């Protein structure tokens, strides 16, 4: 987990700070140099706005950092407004690398944004939690914003966490206590009316940083809702409140969020599939919508 956290700090803290300072130091020699810095910085901020995991730090930063960049760009222009544009060939060539990197980040952003839609018929469901503020850590129809998308049955899977008052998923960057994570022990509600065709309980919750790859879904419930099957996974040991074969109504409590299975920290994994029946890895993944909304990485949901 050290490497992912290091990458997160570099991409969502250090590099944004660099682009903010770069608008000022050193002062651009001409207005074209200033414009290229703004173009490069704006491209990078667009990139991290789409692919960033802001729940690790604070979702407030996802708003404040772009606003800070716009403000700094406007203020920094005052330092070069009286300077020439300097469109000479040598100057344009000197800015070639900056322009290429800006286009590179714009291309990555466009690729990630392609995951904001879907072509398959979606399953309409109720959001599986009661009152609170929630964040989608993994979701969408592209691997750039959903690590599950490469798996046929989990193409549109969601990983859901809860947010505390600071807009973060936990009390700290990577605390070691399960209860330090806002989502831990939250009641999981049935997203539909159907039949609990399979349950699994009795699997220990992992400590932070550890996983159980032998039982990837951990404690879980599989619902049959019409033709779709819905998996809700990584539940807390001993918390499942329904029996296999029982009929459940939308909003019924199924269990509580834990950290069992192939999970490094508390969250709810949820995906819908057709076919496969009890084998949640064998079906064909289908999109899920909640009040008509297709959730992707970075989406927030507030349940009153």
CSV table of C-alpha atoms in Angstrom, one decimal:
chain,number,residue,atom,x,y,z
A,1,UNK,CA,0.0,0.0,0.0
A,2,UNK,CA,3.0,2.3,0.3
A,3,UNK,CA,3.4,2.8,-3.4
A,4,UNK,CA,-0.2,3.6,-4.2
A,5,UNK,CA,-0.2,6.2,-1.3
A,6,UNK,CA,3.0,7.7,-2.6
A,7,UNK,CA,1.5,8.0,-6.1
A,8,UNK,CA,-1.6,9.6,-4.6
A,9,UNK,CA,0.5,12.2,-2.7
A,10,UNK,CA,2.6,13.0,-5.7
A,11,UNK,CA,-0.4,13.4,-8.2
A,12,UNK,CA,-2.9,15.0,-5.8
A,13,UNK,CA,-0.6,17.1,-3.6
A,14,UNK,CA,2.9,17.7,-4.8
A,15,UNK,CA,2.2,18.1,-8.6
A,16,UNK,CA,-0.8,20.5,-8.0
A,17,UNK,CA,1.4,22.5,-5.7
A,18,UNK,CA,4.1,22.6,-8.4
A,19,UNK,CA,1.7,23.9,-11.1
A,20,UNK,CA,0.4,26.6,-8.7
A,21,UNK,CA,3.9,27.8,-8.0
A,22,UNK,CA,5.0,27.5,-11.6
A,23,UNK,CA,2.6,30.3,-12.6
A,24,UNK,CA,4.7,32.6,-10.4
A,25,UNK,CA,8.3,31.3,-10.2
A,26,UNK,CA,10.2,32.0,-12.3
A,27,UNK,CA,8.2,34.7,-14.0
A,28,UNK,CA,7.4,33.8,-17.7
A,29,UNK,CA,9.5,35.8,-20.2
A,30,UNK,CA,6.4,36.5,-22.3
A,31,UNK,CA,2.7,36.0,-22.5
A,32,UNK,CA,3.0,32.9,-24.7
A,33,UNK,CA,5.1,31.3,-21.9
A,34,UNK,CA,2.4,32.2,-19.4
A,35,UNK,CA,-0.3,30.7,-21.6
A,36,UNK,CA,1.6,27.4,-22.1
A,37,UNK,CA,2.0,27.1,-18.3
A,38,UNK,CA,-1.7,27.7,-17.8
A,39,UNK,CA,-2.6,25.2,-20.6
A,40,UNK,CA,-0.3,22.5,-19.1
A,41,UNK,CA,-1.6,23.1,-15.6
A,42,UNK,CA,-5.3,23.2,-16.6
A,43,UNK,CA,-4.8,19.9,-18.5
A,44,UNK,CA,-3.3,18.3,-15.4
A,45,UNK,CA,-6.0,19.6,-13.0
A,46,UNK,CA,-8.7,18.2,-15.4
A,47,UNK,CA,-6.9,14.9,-15.3
A,48,UNK,CA,-6.8,14.5,-11.6
A,49,UNK,CA,-10.3,15.9,-11.2
A,50,UNK,CA,-11.6,12.9,-13.1
A,51,UNK,CA,-9.2,10.0,-12.0
A,52,UNK,CA,-8.3,11.2,-8.5
A,53,UNK,CA,-9.3,9.4,-5.3
A,54,UNK,CA,-10.2,12.5,-3.3
A,55,UNK,CA,-11.8,10.5,-0.5
A,56,UNK,CA,-8.3,9.7,0.7
A,57,UNK,CA,-7.5,13.4,1.4
A,58,UNK,CA,-10.7,15.4,1.2
A,59,UNK,CA,-13.4,15.8,-1.4
A,60,UNK,CA,-13.2,19.5,-0.6
A,61,UNK,CA,-9.8,19.6,-2.2
A,62,UNK,CA,-11.3,18.4,-5.5
A,63,UNK,CA,-13.1,21.8,-5.6
A,64,UNK,CA,-10.6,24.1,-3.9
A,65,UNK,CA,-7.5,23.1,-5.9
A,66,UNK,CA,-9.0,24.0,-9.4
A,67,UNK,CA,-10.4,27.2,-8.0
A,68,UNK,CA,-7.0,28.1,-6.6
A,69,UNK,CA,-5.4,27.4,-10.0
A,70,UNK,CA,-7.9,29.6,-11.8
A,71,UNK,CA,-7.3,32.4,-9.2
A,72,UNK,CA,-3.5,32.1,-9.5
A,73,UNK,CA,-3.7,32.0,-13.3
A,74,UNK,CA,-5.7,35.2,-13.3
A,75,UNK,CA,-3.4,37.0,-10.8
A,76,UNK,CA,-0.2,35.8,-12.5
A,77,UNK,CA,-1.3,37.3,-15.8
A,78,UNK,CA,-1.0,40.7,-14.3
A,79,UNK,CA,2.8,40.1,-14.2
A,80,UNK,CA,3.0,39.5,-18.0
A,81,UNK,CA,0.2,41.5,-19.4
A,82,UNK,CA,2.5,44.2,-20.7
A,83,UNK,CA,4.9,41.7,-22.3
A,84,UNK,CA,4.9,40.6,-25.9
A,85,UNK,CA,3.4,37.3,-27.1
A,86,UNK,CA,6.7,36.4,-28.8
A,87,UNK,CA,5.5,33.9,-31.4
A,88,UNK,CA,9.0,33.3,-33.0
A,89,UNK,CA,9.8,29.9,-34.3
A,90,UNK,CA,12.4,29.3,-31.7
A,91,UNK,CA,10.0,30.3,-28.9
A,92,UNK,CA,7.3,28.0,-30.2
A,93,UNK,CA,9.8,25.1,-30.4
A,94,UNK,CA,10.9,25.7,-26.8
A,95,UNK,CA,7.3,25.3,-25.7
A,96,UNK,CA,6.8,22.0,-27.7
A,97,UNK,CA,7.4,19.7,-24.7
A,98,UNK,CA,4.9,21.7,-22.5
A,99,UNK,CA,2.3,21.5,-25.3
A,100,UNK,CA,2.8,17.8,-25.8
A,101,UNK,CA,2.4,17.0,-22.1
A,102,UNK,CA,-0.7,19.1,-21.9
A,103,UNK,CA,-2.2,17.2,-24.9
A,104,UNK,CA,-1.1,13.9,-23.2
A,105,UNK,CA,-3.1,14.7,-20.1
A,106,UNK,CA,-6.1,15.9,-22.1
A,107,UNK,CA,-6.1,12.5,-23.9
A,108,UNK,CA,-5.9,10.6,-20.6
A,109,UNK,CA,-8.8,12.7,-19.3
A,110,UNK,CA,-10.9,12.1,-22.4
A,111,UNK,CA,-10.2,8.3,-22.1
A,112,UNK,CA,-11.4,8.4,-18.4
A,113,UNK,CA,-14.5,10.5,-19.4
A,114,UNK,CA,-15.5,7.8,-21.8
A,115,UNK,CA,-16.3,5.7,-18.8
A,116,UNK,CA,-19.1,8.1,-17.8
A,117,UNK,CA,-21.7,6.4,-20.0
A,118,UNK,CA,-22.9,3.0,-21.0
A,119,UNK,CA,-24.6,1.3,-23.9
A,120,UNK,CA,-26.1,-1.8,-22.2
A,121,UNK,CA,-29.5,-1.8,-20.6
A,122,UNK,CA,-29.1,-0.7,-17.0
A,123,UNK,CA,-30.7,-2.2,-13.8
A,124,UNK,CA,-32.4,0.4,-11.8
A,125,UNK,CA,-31.7,0.0,-8.1
A,126,UNK,CA,-32.1,1.8,-4.8
A,127,UNK,CA,-28.9,3.1,-3.1
A,128,UNK,CA,-27.9,0.5,-0.5
A,129,UNK,CA,-27.4,2.8,2.4
A,130,UNK,CA,-29.5,5.0,4.7
A,131,UNK,CA,-28.7,8.6,5.8
A,132,UNK,CA,-25.1,9.7,5.2
A,133,UNK,CA,-22.6,11.0,2.7
A,134,UNK,CA,-21.1,8.5,0.3
A,135,UNK,CA,-18.3,8.4,-2.3
A,136,UNK,CA,-17.7,6.1,-5.2
A,137,UNK,CA,-14.1,4.9,-5.1
A,138,UNK,CA,-14.3,2.7,-8.1
A,139,UNK,CA,-17.1,3.0,-10.7
A,140,UNK,CA,-17.8,3.6,-14.4
A,141,UNK,CA,-17.3,1.9,-17.7
A,142,UNK,CA,-13.5,2.4,-18.2
A,143,UNK,CA,-10.6,0.9,-16.5
A,144,UNK,CA,-9.1,4.4,-15.9
A,145,UNK,CA,-11.8,5.0,-13.3
A,146,UNK,CA,-12.9,1.5,-12.4
A,147,UNK,CA,-10.4,-1.2,-11.6
A,148,UNK,CA,-13.1,-3.8,-12.0
A,149,UNK,CA,-14.0,-3.0,-15.6
A,150,UNK,CA,-11.6,-5.5,-17.1
A,151,UNK,CA,-13.5,-8.3,-15.4
A,152,UNK,CA,-16.5,-9.4,-17.5
A,153,UNK,CA,-18.9,-10.0,-14.6
A,154,UNK,CA,-17.7,-6.8,-12.7
A,155,UNK,CA,-17.5,-4.4,-15.6
A,156,UNK,CA,-19.8,-1.9,-13.9
A,157,UNK,CA,-19.0,-2.8,-10.2
A,158,UNK,CA,-19.0,-0.1,-7.5
A,159,UNK,CA,-16.8,0.3,-4.5
A,160,UNK,CA,-18.6,2.6,-2.0
A,161,UNK,CA,-17.2,4.3,1.0
A,162,UNK,CA,-18.7,6.9,3.4
A,163,UNK,CA,-17.4,10.4,4.0
A,164,UNK,CA,-16.8,12.1,7.4
A,165,UNK,CA,-17.3,15.8,8.1
A,166,UNK,CA,-14.0,16.6,6.5
A,167,UNK,CA,-14.9,14.9,3.2
A,168,UNK,CA,-12.5,12.0,3.8
A,169,UNK,CA,-13.2,8.3,4.0
A,170,UNK,CA,-11.3,7.8,7.3
A,171,UNK,CA,-9.7,9.5,10.2
A,172,UNK,CA,-6.3,9.7,8.7
A,173,UNK,CA,-4.7,8.8,5.4
A,174,UNK,CA,-4.5,5.0,6.2
A,175,UNK,CA,-5.4,4.3,9.8
A,176,UNK,CA,-5.0,0.8,11.1
A,177,UNK,CA,-8.3,0.5,13.0
A,178,UNK,CA,-11.3,-0.7,11.1
A,179,UNK,CA,-13.6,1.6,13.1
A,180,UNK,CA,-11.5,4.6,11.9
A,181,UNK,CA,-13.1,4.2,8.5
A,182,UNK,CA,-16.4,6.0,8.2
A,183,UNK,CA,-18.2,3.2,6.3
A,184,UNK,CA,-17.3,0.4,8.8
A,185,UNK,CA,-20.4,-1.2,10.4
A,186,UNK,CA,-22.9,0.8,8.3
A,187,UNK,CA,-26.1,-1.1,7.6
A,188,UNK,CA,-26.3,-2.3,4.1
A,189,UNK,CA,-29.9,-2.1,2.7
A,190,UNK,CA,-31.4,-4.2,0.0
A,191,UNK,CA,-31.3,-2.3,-3.3
A,192,UNK,CA,-34.3,-4.1,-4.7
A,193,UNK,CA,-37.1,-6.5,-3.9
A,194,UNK,CA,-36.2,-10.1,-4.6
A,195,UNK,CA,-34.8,-13.3,-3.2
A,196,UNK,CA,-31.6,-13.9,-1.3
A,197,UNK,CA,-30.4,-16.8,-3.4
A,198,UNK,CA,-27.0,-17.1,-1.6
A,199,UNK,CA,-25.3,-15.9,1.5
A,200,UNK,CA,-21.9,-16.4,3.1
A,201,UNK,CA,-21.0,-15.5,6.6
A,202,UNK,CA,-18.4,-16.5,9.2
A,203,UNK,CA,-15.3,-15.1,7.4
A,204,UNK,CA,-13.0,-13.0,9.5
A,205,UNK,CA,-12.6,-9.3,8.8
A,206,UNK,CA,-9.1,-8.5,7.6
A,207,UNK,CA,-6.8,-6.1,9.3
A,208,UNK,CA,-5.9,-3.1,7.3
A,209,UNK,CA,-3.4,-3.8,4.5
A,210,UNK,CA,-4.2,-7.5,4.5
A,211,UNK,CA,-6.5,-9.4,2.1
A,212,UNK,CA,-8.2,-12.8,1.8
A,213,UNK,CA,-7.8,-13.8,-1.8
A,214,UNK,CA,-9.0,-17.4,-1.2
A,215,UNK,CA,-12.5,-16.0,-0.5
A,216,UNK,CA,-12.6,-12.8,-2.6
A,217,UNK,CA,-16.2,-11.7,-1.9
A,218,UNK,CA,-15.8,-12.4,1.8
A,219,UNK,CA,-19.1,-12.4,3.7
A,220,UNK,CA,-21.7,-11.6,1.1
A,221,UNK,CA,-25.3,-11.7,-0.1
A,222,UNK,CA,-26.5,-12.4,-3.7
A,223,UNK,CA,-29.9,-11.2,-4.6
A,224,UNK,CA,-32.1,-12.3,-7.5
A,225,UNK,CA,-34.1,-9.3,-8.6
A,226,UNK,CA,-35.9,-10.1,-11.8
A,227,UNK,CA,-33.4,-11.4,-14.3
A,228,UNK,CA,-30.4,-9.7,-12.6
A,229,UNK,CA,-28.3,-11.0,-9.8
A,230,UNK,CA,-26.8,-8.4,-7.3
A,231,UNK,CA,-23.7,-9.1,-5.3
A,232,UNK,CA,-23.1,-7.1,-2.1
A,233,UNK,CA,-19.7,-8.1,-0.7
A,234,UNK,CA,-17.1,-7.6,2.0
A,235,UNK,CA,-19.7,-7.6,4.8
A,236,UNK,CA,-18.8,-7.8,8.5
A,237,UNK,CA,-18.5,-11.2,10.0
A,238,UNK,CA,-21.7,-12.2,11.9
A,239,UNK,CA,-23.7,-9.3,10.5
A,240,UNK,CA,-25.8,-10.9,7.7
A,241,UNK,CA,-29.4,-10.5,8.6
A,242,UNK,CA,-31.2,-12.6,5.9
A,243,UNK,CA,-31.3,-16.3,5.3
A,244,UNK,CA,-30.7,-18.0,2.0
A,245,UNK,CA,-33.9,-18.4,0.1
A,246,UNK,CA,-35.7,-15.6,2.0
A,247,UNK,CA,-37.7,-12.9,0.2
A,248,UNK,CA,-36.3,-9.4,0.9
A,249,UNK,CA,-37.9,-6.1,0.2
A,250,UNK,CA,-36.2,-3.0,-1.0
A,251,UNK,CA,-34.7,-1.2,2.0
A,252,UNK,CA,-34.5,-4.3,4.2
A,253,UNK,CA,-31.2,-4.7,6.2
A,254,UNK,CA,-28.9,-7.3,4.6
A,255,UNK,CA,-25.9,-6.9,6.9
A,256,UNK,CA,-23.2,-4.4,7.8
A,257,UNK,CA,-20.1,-3.2,6.0
A,258,UNK,CA,-16.9,-5.0,7.1
A,259,UNK,CA,-13.5,-5.8,5.6
A,260,UNK,CA,-13.8,-9.5,4.7
A,261,UNK,CA,-12.5,-11.2,1.5
A,262,UNK,CA,-10.2,-9.5,-1.0
A,263,UNK,CA,-10.4,-6.1,0.6
A,264,UNK,CA,-7.7,-4.0,2.1
A,265,UNK,CA,-10.0,-1.6,3.9
A,266,UNK,CA,-13.8,-1.3,4.8
A,267,UNK,CA,-16.0,-0.6,1.8
A,268,UNK,CA,-19.0,-2.1,0.1
A,269,UNK,CA,-18.4,-3.9,-3.3
A,270,UNK,CA,-21.5,-4.1,-5.4
A,271,UNK,CA,-22.1,-5.4,-8.9
A,272,UNK,CA,-25.0,-6.6,-11.0
A,273,UNK,CA,-24.8,-9.5,-13.5
A,274,UNK,CA,-26.9,-11.7,-15.8
A,275,UNK,CA,-26.4,-15.4,-15.9
A,276,UNK,CA,-23.9,-17.1,-13.7
A,277,UNK,CA,-26.6,-17.6,-11.0
A,278,UNK,CA,-24.6,-18.3,-7.8
A,279,UNK,CA,-21.2,-17.8,-9.4
A,280,UNK,CA,-20.7,-14.1,-9.3
A,281,UNK,CA,-17.6,-14.4,-11.4
A,282,UNK,CA,-19.3,-16.2,-14.3
A,283,UNK,CA,-22.1,-13.7,-15.3
A,284,UNK,CA,-22.3,-10.8,-17.7
A,285,UNK,CA,-21.9,-7.5,-15.9
A,286,UNK,CA,-24.6,-4.9,-16.5
A,287,UNK,CA,-24.8,-1.2,-15.5
A,288,UNK,CA,-26.6,-0.1,-12.4
A,289,UNK,CA,-28.4,3.2,-12.0
A,290,UNK,CA,-29.8,4.8,-8.9
A,291,UNK,CA,-32.7,7.2,-9.4
A,292,UNK,CA,-31.5,7.2,-13.0
A,293,UNK,CA,-28.0,8.1,-12.1
A,294,UNK,CA,-25.0,6.1,-13.4
A,295,UNK,CA,-22.3,6.4,-10.7
A,296,UNK,CA,-18.6,6.7,-11.5
A,297,UNK,CA,-15.4,7.3,-9.6
A,298,UNK,CA,-15.7,10.5,-7.7
A,299,UNK,CA,-19.5,10.6,-7.6
A,300,UNK,CA,-21.0,11.5,-4.3
A,301,UNK,CA,-24.3,10.5,-2.9
A,302,UNK,CA,-26.1,12.2,0.0
A,303,UNK,CA,-28.9,10.3,1.6
A,304,UNK,CA,-31.0,12.5,3.9
